[in-house]
Amino acid sequence: MILGIDVGGTHTDSVLMNNRKIIRKSKVLTDKENILKSVLMATEAVAKPEDIKNLQRIVLSTTLTTNAVVQNQLDPVGLVVMNGPGVSPKDLPLYDKANYIAGYMSHRGIEAEAPDRSELAELKEKFKKDKINRFAIVGKFSTRNPVHEQEVDAWLDDIAEHASQSHQLSGSLNFPRRIATTYLNEAVWGLQRKLADQLKTYMDKLGVKVPLYILKADGGTIEVEASRETPVQTILSGPAATIMGVLPYVSPEKDSISVDIGGTTTDIALFADGVPLLEPQGITIEDHKTSVRGLLTHSIGVGGDSHVRVEDGVLHLGPERLGAAMAFGGPVPTPTDALIVLGIADIGDRDKAMEAMKQLAAELKKTPEEVANQVVDLACTLIADKIRTMLAEINSKPVYTIHELLEGRQIEPKEILVVGGPAPYMAKRLGEMMDCPVQVPNDSDVINASGAATARTTVELNIVADTEAQVLSIAEEGVQQEISKRFTLDDVIALGTEKLIRKAREAGARDEDIVVEVADSQVFNVVRGYSTMGKNMRVRLQVKPGLIKDESN
């Protein structure tokens, strides 16, 4: 049995699953001040004591780190950047927060300039004075040779509560994205540590020893203890959970759209021939362009509880949520109230919902029913417009799925899968506006929890082999080893596959769910004068994102 839990901003959803089928499901209110309480309540709502004894894994998706970034509730971080020549600090992200110091590697991982010890000493005193004890350390070519990042980390060790080194978070050469990634990782580290501590207490209270995972942005899972060091991977966990939950319902031969309508936002994702699209360089959140591998999703501030109001005689919806619908005791009119008045949704207090629409009707000089129709139309129009904008943007550039680059591919959706609490009530109207068939999957109200529950563990490795220098580097592990001049691309892939499988097992993956694929490989000749002196080979390997195989219990 598997327990899946989605800790959302409004509700915490839970599902108990067996053989990828939901046995029980539940929704409880999220207590933002006490996540442990919410998770325990969600567990007790679906799992009896005898069920807990038979659990094989527990998986959570959470908006915790995402909300911290969106709301700018980030811890102070000492950002140390070794940018070297060729790029102005003002052209780099987080310029106003960074501390720039000497030291850089060449593009081949050879030391070009050592860090300045006196400069490091001054910086250390500055951090002590400012009471900064968490650090993000980034060097331009550290993925080719991490020694400088390691040296700076060691220099700050006696004043550091924690430090993040960029090469451990991403094997990408993209320097600006690694800066943003490393900064965010450290800025949410304390929050993730607190969550991990609470989840340890949660497991102690359950009295079981089974793997406990958190969903990552790429739709894969990571064990909670491992997430302490890489919390940035859990940003956009919630939208990824939706995609994994929808995956069993997506037609493999069709392009599709998934629309997850929540209380505050609507998350939109696209599928090419049944395969989710990927952010090829990394996810972007609140203008932070990161190197975090993630599924491609777009959000819009439209949800069942979005604030509906009249301004200058015009109806407006969202993006803020001021509380529940008036039908549930909330303070302002919402689309949920409109759905209740129209008789589409048989929930809540209809009299209170009618009062909500009457407030708007008085300002617009229309009947409550007319306004309710207008509210639902406006919500669906905003979502449909966002889908069209997203499609136009994606079809203007190369399309990447979680498995491959689709050169010249145009995404032309033939179906829309609508999930979330308001899904059964808004799907038809949305389909009419998009002129596209719609489907509301079974148990769409808890699709995030089921998606988290059934996601595979995913890991990746970036490897660079230089046969002239006779050195092979594995960026994420910060290691280098000697190789022969006769080392081939097949040798790189074979060695990387062995290490990736080991890494996946350490992350909690079962052997039957480890599917290794070469995500990218490049070979360049190293030329001196008129002679080829060796080869430079670059390989990225990944455990393919997807769903776990059926459980036997």
Coordinates of C-alpha atoms in Angstrom, one line a residue:
M1 CA 0.0 0.0 0.0
I2 CA 1.0 3.6 -0.7
L3 CA 0.0 6.8 1.1
G4 CA 0.0 10.0 -0.9
I5 CA -0.4 13.4 0.7
D6 CA -0.6 16.8 -1.0
V7 CA 0.0 19.7 1.4
G8 CA -1.7 22.6 -0.3
G9 CA -2.3 26.2 0.8
T10 CA -5.9 25.6 1.6
H11 CA -6.4 21.8 1.9
T12 CA -4.2 18.8 2.6
D13 CA -5.4 15.9 0.5
S14 CA -4.6 12.3 1.1
V15 CA -5.1 9.0 -0.7
L16 CA -4.5 5.4 0.3
M17 CA -3.6 3.4 -2.8
N18 CA -3.1 -0.3 -3.7
N19 CA -2.0 -1.3 -7.1
R20 CA -2.3 2.3 -8.2
K21 CA -6.0 2.3 -7.3
I22 CA -7.4 4.6 -4.6
I23 CA -9.0 2.8 -1.7
R24 CA -9.8 5.9 0.4
K25 CA -9.4 9.7 -0.1
S26 CA -9.8 12.7 2.1
K27 CA -9.5 16.5 2.3
V28 CA -8.6 18.4 5.6
L29 CA -7.9 22.0 6.1
T30 CA -4.2 22.9 6.1
D31 CA -2.8 24.4 9.3
K32 CA 0.0 26.5 7.9
E33 CA 1.4 27.0 11.4
N34 CA 1.5 23.3 12.1
I35 CA 2.1 21.1 9.0
L36 CA 2.7 18.1 11.2
K37 CA -0.9 18.4 12.5
S38 CA -2.2 18.6 9.0
V39 CA -0.3 15.6 7.8
L40 CA -1.3 13.5 10.8
M41 CA -5.0 14.4 10.2
A42 CA -4.8 13.6 6.5
T43 CA -3.2 10.3 7.3
E44 CA -5.8 9.3 10.0
A45 CA -8.6 10.2 7.6
V46 CA -7.6 7.5 5.1
A47 CA -5.4 4.9 6.9
K48 CA -6.5 2.6 9.7
P49 CA -3.9 1.1 12.0
E50 CA -3.8 -2.1 10.1
D51 CA -3.3 -0.2 6.8
I52 CA -0.3 1.7 8.3
K53 CA 1.4 -1.6 9.1
N54 CA 1.1 -2.6 5.4
L55 CA 2.5 0.7 4.0
Q56 CA 5.4 0.4 1.5
R57 CA 6.0 4.1 0.9
I58 CA 4.7 7.5 1.8
V59 CA 5.0 10.4 -0.6
L60 CA 4.2 14.1 -0.1
S61 CA 3.9 17.0 -2.5
T62 CA 4.0 20.4 -0.8
T63 CA 3.8 24.1 -1.7
L64 CA 6.0 25.1 1.3
T65 CA 9.2 26.1 -0.5
T66 CA 7.2 27.5 -3.5
N67 CA 5.2 29.8 -1.3
A68 CA 8.4 30.9 0.5
V69 CA 9.9 32.1 -2.8
V70 CA 6.6 33.6 -4.1
Q71 CA 6.0 35.5 -0.9
N72 CA 9.7 36.4 -0.5
Q73 CA 9.9 34.8 2.9
L74 CA 13.5 33.8 2.5
D75 CA 16.2 33.5 5.0
P76 CA 19.3 35.8 4.8
V77 CA 22.1 34.2 2.8
G78 CA 25.8 35.1 2.2
L79 CA 26.1 34.7 -1.5
V80 CA 29.7 34.3 -2.6
V81 CA 30.4 34.4 -6.4
M82 CA 33.6 33.8 -8.3
N83 CA 32.7 35.2 -11.6
G84 CA 36.2 35.6 -13.3
P85 CA 36.7 37.7 -16.4
G86 CA 34.3 38.1 -19.3
V87 CA 31.1 38.9 -17.5
S88 CA 30.1 42.0 -15.5
P89 CA 28.6 41.4 -12.1
K90 CA 25.7 43.8 -13.0
D91 CA 24.7 41.3 -15.7
L92 CA 24.4 38.5 -13.3
P93 CA 21.3 37.6 -11.2
L94 CA 21.1 38.7 -7.6
Y95 CA 23.8 41.3 -8.2
D96 CA 22.7 43.4 -5.2
K97 CA 22.9 40.4 -2.8
A98 CA 26.2 38.9 -4.1
N99 CA 29.8 39.2 -2.7
Y100 CA 32.3 38.9 -5.6
I101 CA 35.7 37.5 -5.0
A102 CA 38.8 36.5 -7.0
G103 CA 39.3 32.9 -8.3
Y104 CA 38.2 31.0 -11.3
M105 CA 38.6 27.9 -13.4
S106 CA 39.0 27.7 -17.2
H107 CA 36.3 26.1 -19.2
R108 CA 38.3 22.9 -19.1
G109 CA 38.4 22.9 -15.3
I110 CA 42.0 24.1 -15.0
E111 CA 42.8 26.7 -12.3
A112 CA 43.3 30.1 -13.9
E113 CA 43.3 32.2 -10.7
A114 CA 43.3 31.0 -7.1
P115 CA 41.0 32.6 -4.5
D116 CA 42.6 35.4 -2.5
R117 CA 43.0 34.5 1.1
S118 CA 43.1 38.1 2.4
E119 CA 39.9 38.7 0.5
L120 CA 38.3 35.7 2.0
A121 CA 39.4 36.8 5.5
E122 CA 37.7 40.2 5.0
L123 CA 34.5 38.6 3.7
K124 CA 34.4 36.2 6.7
E125 CA 34.6 39.2 9.1
K126 CA 31.8 40.9 7.2
F127 CA 29.6 37.8 7.5
K128 CA 30.4 37.5 11.2
K129 CA 29.5 41.2 11.8
D130 CA 26.2 40.9 9.8
K131 CA 25.5 37.6 11.7
I132 CA 25.2 35.7 8.4
N133 CA 25.7 31.9 8.9
R134 CA 24.2 30.4 5.8
F135 CA 26.2 30.6 2.5
A136 CA 25.7 30.0 -1.2
I137 CA 29.0 29.5 -3.1
V138 CA 29.2 29.7 -6.9
G139 CA 32.1 29.5 -9.3
K140 CA 31.8 30.0 -13.0
F141 CA 33.2 26.7 -14.2
S142 CA 32.9 24.8 -10.9
T143 CA 31.0 22.0 -12.7
R144 CA 34.2 21.2 -14.5
N145 CA 36.3 21.5 -11.3
P146 CA 34.7 22.2 -7.9
V147 CA 37.9 22.8 -5.9
H148 CA 37.4 26.6 -5.5
E149 CA 33.9 26.1 -4.2
Q150 CA 35.1 23.5 -1.8
E151 CA 38.0 25.8 -0.6
V152 CA 35.6 28.7 0.1
D153 CA 33.2 26.3 1.9
A154 CA 36.1 25.1 4.1
W155 CA 37.2 28.7 4.8
L156 CA 33.7 29.6 6.1
D157 CA 33.1 26.3 7.9
D158 CA 33.7 27.5 11.5
I159 CA 31.0 30.3 11.2
A160 CA 28.6 28.4 8.9
E161 CA 25.4 26.7 10.1
H162 CA 25.1 25.4 6.5
A163 CA 26.4 26.1 3.0
S164 CA 25.4 25.2 -0.5
Q165 CA 27.9 24.7 -3.3
S166 CA 26.6 25.1 -6.9
H167 CA 28.2 22.1 -8.4
Q168 CA 26.3 19.8 -6.0
L169 CA 23.0 21.2 -7.1
S170 CA 23.4 21.2 -10.9
G171 CA 25.8 19.9 -13.5
S172 CA 24.8 22.7 -15.9
L173 CA 27.4 25.1 -17.1
N174 CA 24.9 27.9 -17.1
F175 CA 26.5 30.3 -14.6
P176 CA 23.6 32.7 -14.0
R177 CA 21.1 29.9 -13.5
R178 CA 23.4 28.2 -11.0
I179 CA 23.7 31.4 -9.0
A180 CA 19.9 31.7 -8.7
T181 CA 19.6 28.0 -7.9
T182 CA 22.3 28.0 -5.2
Y183 CA 20.9 31.1 -3.6
L184 CA 17.4 29.8 -3.4
N185 CA 18.6 26.4 -2.1
E186 CA 20.2 28.1 0.9
A187 CA 17.4 30.6 1.3
V188 CA 14.8 27.8 1.9
W189 CA 17.2 25.4 3.6
G190 CA 16.0 26.3 7.1
L191 CA 12.4 25.9 6.1
Q192 CA 13.0 22.5 4.6
R193 CA 15.0 21.4 7.6
K194 CA 12.0 22.3 9.9
L195 CA 9.7 20.3 7.6
A196 CA 12.0 17.3 7.6
D197 CA 12.2 17.4 11.4
Q198 CA 8.4 17.5 11.6
L199 CA 8.1 14.6 9.2
K200 CA 10.6 12.6 11.3
T201 CA 8.3 13.2 14.2
Y202 CA 5.4 12.1 12.0
M203 CA 7.1 8.8 11.1
D204 CA 7.9 8.2 14.8
K205 CA 4.2 8.7 15.7
L206 CA 3.1 6.3 12.9
G207 CA 5.5 3.7 14.2
V208 CA 6.6 2.4 10.8
K209 CA 9.9 2.3 9.0
V210 CA 9.1 2.8 5.3
P211 CA 10.6 5.2 2.8
L212 CA 9.2 8.8 3.1
Y213 CA 9.6 10.9 -0.1
I214 CA 8.9 14.4 -1.3
L215 CA 7.9 15.1 -4.9
K216 CA 10.4 17.3 -6.9
A217 CA 9.7 19.7 -9.7
D218 CA 10.6 17.1 -12.4
G219 CA 7.8 14.8 -11.3
G220 CA 10.2 12.4 -9.5
T221 CA 10.7 11.8 -5.7
I222 CA 13.5 12.3 -3.3
E223 CA 13.7 10.9 0.2
V224 CA 12.9 13.5 2.9
E225 CA 16.4 13.2 4.5
A226 CA 18.1 13.8 1.2
S227 CA 15.8 16.8 0.6
R228 CA 17.4 18.6 3.5
E229 CA 20.5 19.3 1.3
T230 CA 18.6 20.1 -1.9
P231 CA 15.3 21.8 -0.9
V232 CA 15.4 23.8 -4.1
Q233 CA 14.4 20.6 -6.0
T234 CA 11.0 20.7 -4.2
I235 CA 10.0 24.1 -5.6
L236 CA 6.9 23.7 -7.8
S237 CA 6.3 20.3 -6.3
G238 CA 2.5 20.9 -6.4
P239 CA 2.1 21.5 -10.1
A240 CA 4.4 18.5 -10.8
A241 CA 2.1 16.3 -8.6
T242 CA -0.9 17.3 -10.8
I243 CA 1.0 16.2 -14.0
M244 CA 1.9 12.8 -12.5
G245 CA -1.7 12.4 -11.3
V246 CA -3.1 13.1 -14.7
L247 CA -0.5 11.0 -16.6
P248 CA -2.6 7.7 -16.5
Y249 CA -5.5 9.5 -18.1
V250 CA -3.6 11.1 -21.0
S251 CA -3.9 9.5 -24.4
P252 CA -0.5 8.4 -25.6
E253 CA -1.3 9.2 -29.2
K254 CA -2.6 12.7 -28.6
D255 CA -1.4 16.1 -27.6
S256 CA -3.2 17.1 -24.4
I257 CA -3.7 19.9 -21.9
S258 CA -4.1 19.5 -18.1
V259 CA -5.9 22.2 -16.2
D260 CA -5.8 22.1 -12.4
I261 CA -8.3 24.5 -10.9
G262 CA -7.5 25.1 -7.3
G263 CA -8.8 27.5 -4.7
T264 CA -6.3 30.3 -5.5
T265 CA -4.6 29.4 -8.8
T266 CA -5.0 27.3 -11.9
D267 CA -2.0 25.3 -13.1
I268 CA -1.7 24.4 -16.8
A269 CA 0.5 21.8 -18.3
L270 CA 1.0 20.3 -21.8
F271 CA 1.6 16.8 -23.1
A272 CA 3.1 15.8 -26.5
D273 CA 1.8 12.3 -27.5
G274 CA 1.1 11.7 -23.8
V275 CA 4.5 12.8 -22.5
P276 CA 4.8 15.9 -20.3
L277 CA 6.8 18.9 -21.6
L278 CA 9.9 19.9 -19.7
E279 CA 11.6 23.2 -19.0
P280 CA 14.8 22.5 -20.9
Q281 CA 17.1 24.9 -19.0
G282 CA 15.3 24.9 -15.7
I283 CA 12.3 26.2 -13.9
T284 CA 11.6 30.0 -13.4
I285 CA 9.9 31.2 -10.3
E286 CA 9.4 34.9 -9.4
D287 CA 11.9 36.0 -12.0
H288 CA 14.5 33.6 -10.6
K289 CA 15.8 31.6 -13.6
T290 CA 17.1 28.4 -12.1
S291 CA 18.8 25.2 -13.3
V292 CA 16.3 23.0 -11.4
R293 CA 15.1 20.4 -13.8
G294 CA 11.3 20.7 -13.9
L295 CA 8.1 20.0 -15.8
L296 CA 6.7 22.8 -17.8
T297 CA 3.7 24.5 -16.1
H298 CA 2.2 27.9 -16.1
S299 CA 0.0 29.3 -13.4
I300 CA -2.7 32.0 -13.4
G301 CA -4.4 33.6 -10.4
V302 CA -7.8 32.2 -11.0
G303 CA -9.4 29.7 -8.7
G304 CA -12.7 28.7 -7.1
D305 CA -12.1 31.1 -4.2
S306 CA -10.7 34.0 -6.2
H307 CA -12.0 37.4 -5.2
V308 CA -14.7 38.7 -7.6
R309 CA -15.5 42.4 -7.5
V310 CA -16.7 45.3 -9.7
E311 CA -14.4 48.2 -10.5
D312 CA -15.6 51.1 -12.6
G313 CA -18.5 49.1 -13.7
V314 CA -16.4 46.2 -14.9
L315 CA -16.3 42.7 -13.4
H316 CA -12.8 41.6 -12.2
L317 CA -11.7 38.2 -10.9
G318 CA -8.5 37.4 -8.9
P319 CA -5.6 37.1 -8.6
E320 CA -5.9 37.3 -4.9
R321 CA -7.9 34.9 -2.6
L322 CA -9.3 36.6 0.5
G323 CA -10.8 33.5 2.0
A324 CA -13.4 30.8 1.3
A325 CA -16.5 31.3 -0.8
M326 CA -19.3 33.2 0.9
A327 CA -21.3 30.0 0.7
F328 CA -18.8 28.6 3.2
G329 CA -18.6 31.6 5.4
G330 CA -16.0 33.6 3.4
P331 CA -15.9 37.4 3.2
V332 CA -16.3 38.1 -0.5
P333 CA -18.0 36.7 -3.7
T334 CA -16.2 34.0 -5.6
P335 CA -16.6 31.8 -8.6
T336 CA -17.7 29.0 -6.3
D337 CA -20.7 31.1 -5.2
A338 CA -21.5 31.7 -8.8
L339 CA -21.5 27.9 -9.5
I340 CA -23.8 27.3 -6.6
V341 CA -26.3 30.0 -7.7
L342 CA -26.4 28.5 -11.2
G343 CA -27.2 25.1 -9.7
I344 CA -24.1 23.6 -11.2
A345 CA -22.5 22.9 -7.8
D346 CA -24.7 21.4 -5.0
I347 CA -22.4 22.4 -2.2
G348 CA -22.3 25.0 0.6
D349 CA -25.1 27.4 1.7
R350 CA -27.0 28.5 -1.3
D351 CA -28.6 31.5 0.4
K352 CA -25.2 32.9 1.2
A353 CA -24.0 32.2 -2.3
M354 CA -27.1 34.1 -3.6
E355 CA -26.2 37.0 -1.3
A356 CA -22.7 37.1 -2.9
M357 CA -24.1 37.4 -6.4
K358 CA -26.7 40.0 -5.3
Q359 CA -23.9 42.2 -4.1
L360 CA -22.4 42.2 -7.6
A361 CA -25.7 42.3 -9.3
A362 CA -26.6 45.6 -7.6
E363 CA -23.5 47.3 -8.9
L364 CA -23.9 45.8 -12.5
K365 CA -27.7 46.3 -12.6
K366 CA -28.2 42.7 -13.5
T367 CA -29.9 39.7 -11.9
P368 CA -27.9 37.4 -9.6
E369 CA -28.2 34.6 -12.2
E370 CA -26.9 36.8 -15.0
V371 CA -23.9 37.9 -12.9
A372 CA -23.2 34.3 -11.9
N373 CA -23.0 33.3 -15.6
Q374 CA -20.8 36.2 -16.2
V375 CA -18.4 35.2 -13.3
V376 CA -18.1 31.6 -14.6
D377 CA -17.6 32.9 -18.2
L378 CA -14.9 35.3 -17.0
A379 CA -13.0 32.6 -15.0
C380 CA -13.1 30.2 -18.0
T381 CA -12.1 33.0 -20.4
L382 CA -9.0 33.9 -18.3
I383 CA -8.0 30.3 -18.2
A384 CA -8.6 29.8 -22.0
D385 CA -6.6 32.9 -22.8
K386 CA -3.7 31.7 -20.7
I387 CA -3.7 28.3 -22.5
R388 CA -3.6 30.1 -25.9
T389 CA -0.8 32.3 -24.8
M390 CA 1.1 29.3 -23.4
L391 CA 0.6 27.4 -26.7
A392 CA 1.8 30.3 -28.8
E393 CA 4.9 30.7 -26.7
I394 CA 5.8 27.0 -26.7
N395 CA 5.2 26.6 -30.4
S396 CA 7.6 29.5 -31.2
K397 CA 10.6 27.5 -30.0
P398 CA 12.0 24.0 -29.7
V399 CA 9.7 21.6 -27.8
Y400 CA 11.3 19.4 -25.1
T401 CA 9.5 16.5 -23.3
I402 CA 10.9 14.7 -20.3
H403 CA 12.5 12.3 -22.7
E404 CA 13.6 14.1 -25.8
L405 CA 13.8 17.2 -28.0
L406 CA 11.1 17.3 -30.6
E407 CA 12.6 19.4 -33.3
G408 CA 10.1 21.5 -35.2
R409 CA 7.2 20.0 -33.3
Q410 CA 3.9 22.0 -33.0
I411 CA 1.7 21.1 -30.0
E412 CA -1.9 20.8 -31.1
P413 CA -4.1 19.7 -28.2
K414 CA -6.9 17.3 -28.9
E415 CA -8.2 16.9 -25.4
I416 CA -8.3 18.9 -22.1
L417 CA -8.1 17.1 -18.8
V418 CA -9.6 19.3 -16.0
V419 CA -8.9 18.5 -12.4
G420 CA -9.2 20.1 -9.0
G421 CA -12.2 20.9 -6.8
P422 CA -14.1 23.1 -9.3
A423 CA -13.3 20.8 -12.2
P424 CA -16.6 19.0 -12.6
Y425 CA -18.4 22.3 -12.7
M426 CA -16.2 24.3 -15.1
A427 CA -14.9 21.7 -17.5
K428 CA -17.8 21.9 -20.0
R429 CA -17.7 25.7 -20.3
L430 CA -13.9 25.6 -20.7
G431 CA -14.1 22.9 -23.4
E432 CA -16.7 25.0 -25.3
M433 CA -14.4 28.0 -25.3
M434 CA -11.4 26.0 -26.4
D435 CA -13.5 24.0 -29.0
C436 CA -11.9 20.9 -27.6
P437 CA -13.2 17.7 -25.9
V438 CA -12.8 17.6 -22.1
Q439 CA -12.3 14.9 -19.6
V440 CA -12.6 15.1 -15.8
P441 CA -10.6 12.1 -14.5
N442 CA -11.9 10.0 -11.6
D443 CA -11.0 11.4 -8.1
S444 CA -9.9 14.6 -9.8
D445 CA -10.3 16.4 -6.5
V446 CA -7.3 14.5 -5.0
I447 CA -5.2 14.1 -8.2
N448 CA -2.1 15.7 -6.7
A449 CA -2.0 13.3 -3.8
S450 CA -2.4 10.3 -6.2
G451 CA 0.2 11.7 -8.5
A452 CA 2.7 12.1 -5.7
A453 CA 2.0 8.6 -4.4
T454 CA 2.8 6.9 -7.7
A455 CA 5.8 8.9 -8.9
R456 CA 9.2 7.3 -9.5
T457 CA 12.4 8.5 -7.8
T458 CA 14.5 10.5 -10.3
V459 CA 18.1 11.5 -10.3
E460 CA 20.6 12.7 -13.0
L461 CA 24.3 13.0 -13.5
N462 CA 26.4 15.3 -15.8
I463 CA 29.7 13.9 -16.8
V464 CA 32.6 15.6 -18.7
A465 CA 35.5 13.5 -20.0
D466 CA 38.7 15.0 -21.5
T467 CA 40.9 12.4 -23.1
E468 CA 43.7 14.9 -23.7
A469 CA 43.9 15.9 -20.0
Q470 CA 42.9 12.3 -19.1
V471 CA 40.4 13.5 -16.6
L472 CA 36.7 12.6 -16.1
S473 CA 34.5 14.9 -13.9
I474 CA 31.1 14.2 -12.4
A475 CA 29.7 17.6 -11.6
E476 CA 27.0 16.7 -8.9
E477 CA 29.4 14.5 -6.9
G478 CA 32.3 17.0 -7.1
V479 CA 34.7 14.2 -8.1
Q480 CA 37.4 13.8 -10.7
Q481 CA 39.2 10.6 -11.8
E482 CA 41.9 9.7 -14.3
I483 CA 41.0 8.1 -17.6
S484 CA 43.0 6.8 -20.5
K485 CA 43.5 8.6 -23.8
R486 CA 41.5 5.7 -25.4
F487 CA 38.4 6.4 -23.3
T488 CA 35.3 6.4 -25.6
L489 CA 31.7 7.8 -25.4
D490 CA 30.5 4.3 -24.7
D491 CA 32.9 4.1 -21.8
V492 CA 31.6 7.4 -20.4
I493 CA 28.0 6.2 -20.6
A494 CA 28.8 2.8 -19.1
L495 CA 30.6 4.4 -16.1
G496 CA 27.9 7.0 -15.7
T497 CA 25.1 4.4 -15.8
E498 CA 26.7 2.4 -13.0
K499 CA 27.1 5.5 -10.8
L500 CA 23.6 6.8 -11.6
I501 CA 22.0 3.4 -10.6
R502 CA 24.0 3.6 -7.4
K503 CA 22.8 7.2 -6.8
A504 CA 19.2 6.2 -7.5
R505 CA 19.3 3.4 -5.0
E506 CA 20.8 5.7 -2.4
A507 CA 17.9 8.1 -3.1
G508 CA 15.4 5.3 -2.4
A509 CA 14.5 4.0 -5.9
R510 CA 13.6 0.4 -6.3
D511 CA 15.5 -1.5 -9.0
E512 CA 12.3 -2.2 -11.0
D513 CA 11.6 1.5 -11.3
I514 CA 15.1 2.6 -12.4
V515 CA 15.0 3.3 -16.1
V516 CA 18.3 4.9 -17.2
E517 CA 18.4 7.0 -20.4
V518 CA 21.0 9.2 -22.1
A519 CA 19.3 12.7 -22.0
D520 CA 22.1 14.4 -23.9
S521 CA 25.6 13.5 -25.3
Q522 CA 28.2 15.5 -27.2
V523 CA 31.7 14.8 -28.5
F524 CA 34.2 17.5 -29.6
N525 CA 37.7 17.1 -30.9
V526 CA 40.4 18.9 -29.0
V527 CA 42.7 20.4 -31.7
R528 CA 46.2 21.8 -31.2
G529 CA 47.7 23.3 -34.3
Y530 CA 46.6 21.0 -37.0
S531 CA 46.4 17.8 -34.9
T532 CA 43.6 16.2 -32.9
M533 CA 45.0 15.7 -29.4
G534 CA 42.0 14.1 -27.8
K535 CA 38.2 14.3 -27.3
N536 CA 36.0 16.3 -25.0
M537 CA 32.8 14.3 -24.2
R538 CA 29.8 15.6 -22.3
V539 CA 27.0 13.3 -21.2
R540 CA 23.8 13.8 -19.2
L541 CA 22.2 10.7 -17.8
Q542 CA 18.9 10.5 -16.0
V543 CA 16.5 8.1 -14.4
K544 CA 13.4 8.6 -16.6
P545 CA 10.5 10.3 -14.8
G546 CA 7.3 8.3 -14.8
L547 CA 5.1 6.2 -12.6
I548 CA 6.2 3.3 -10.4
K549 CA 5.1 -0.2 -11.2
D550 CA 2.1 -1.7 -9.5
E551 CA 2.6 -2.7 -5.8
S552 CA 1.8 -6.2 -4.9
N553 CA 0.4 -5.6 -1.4

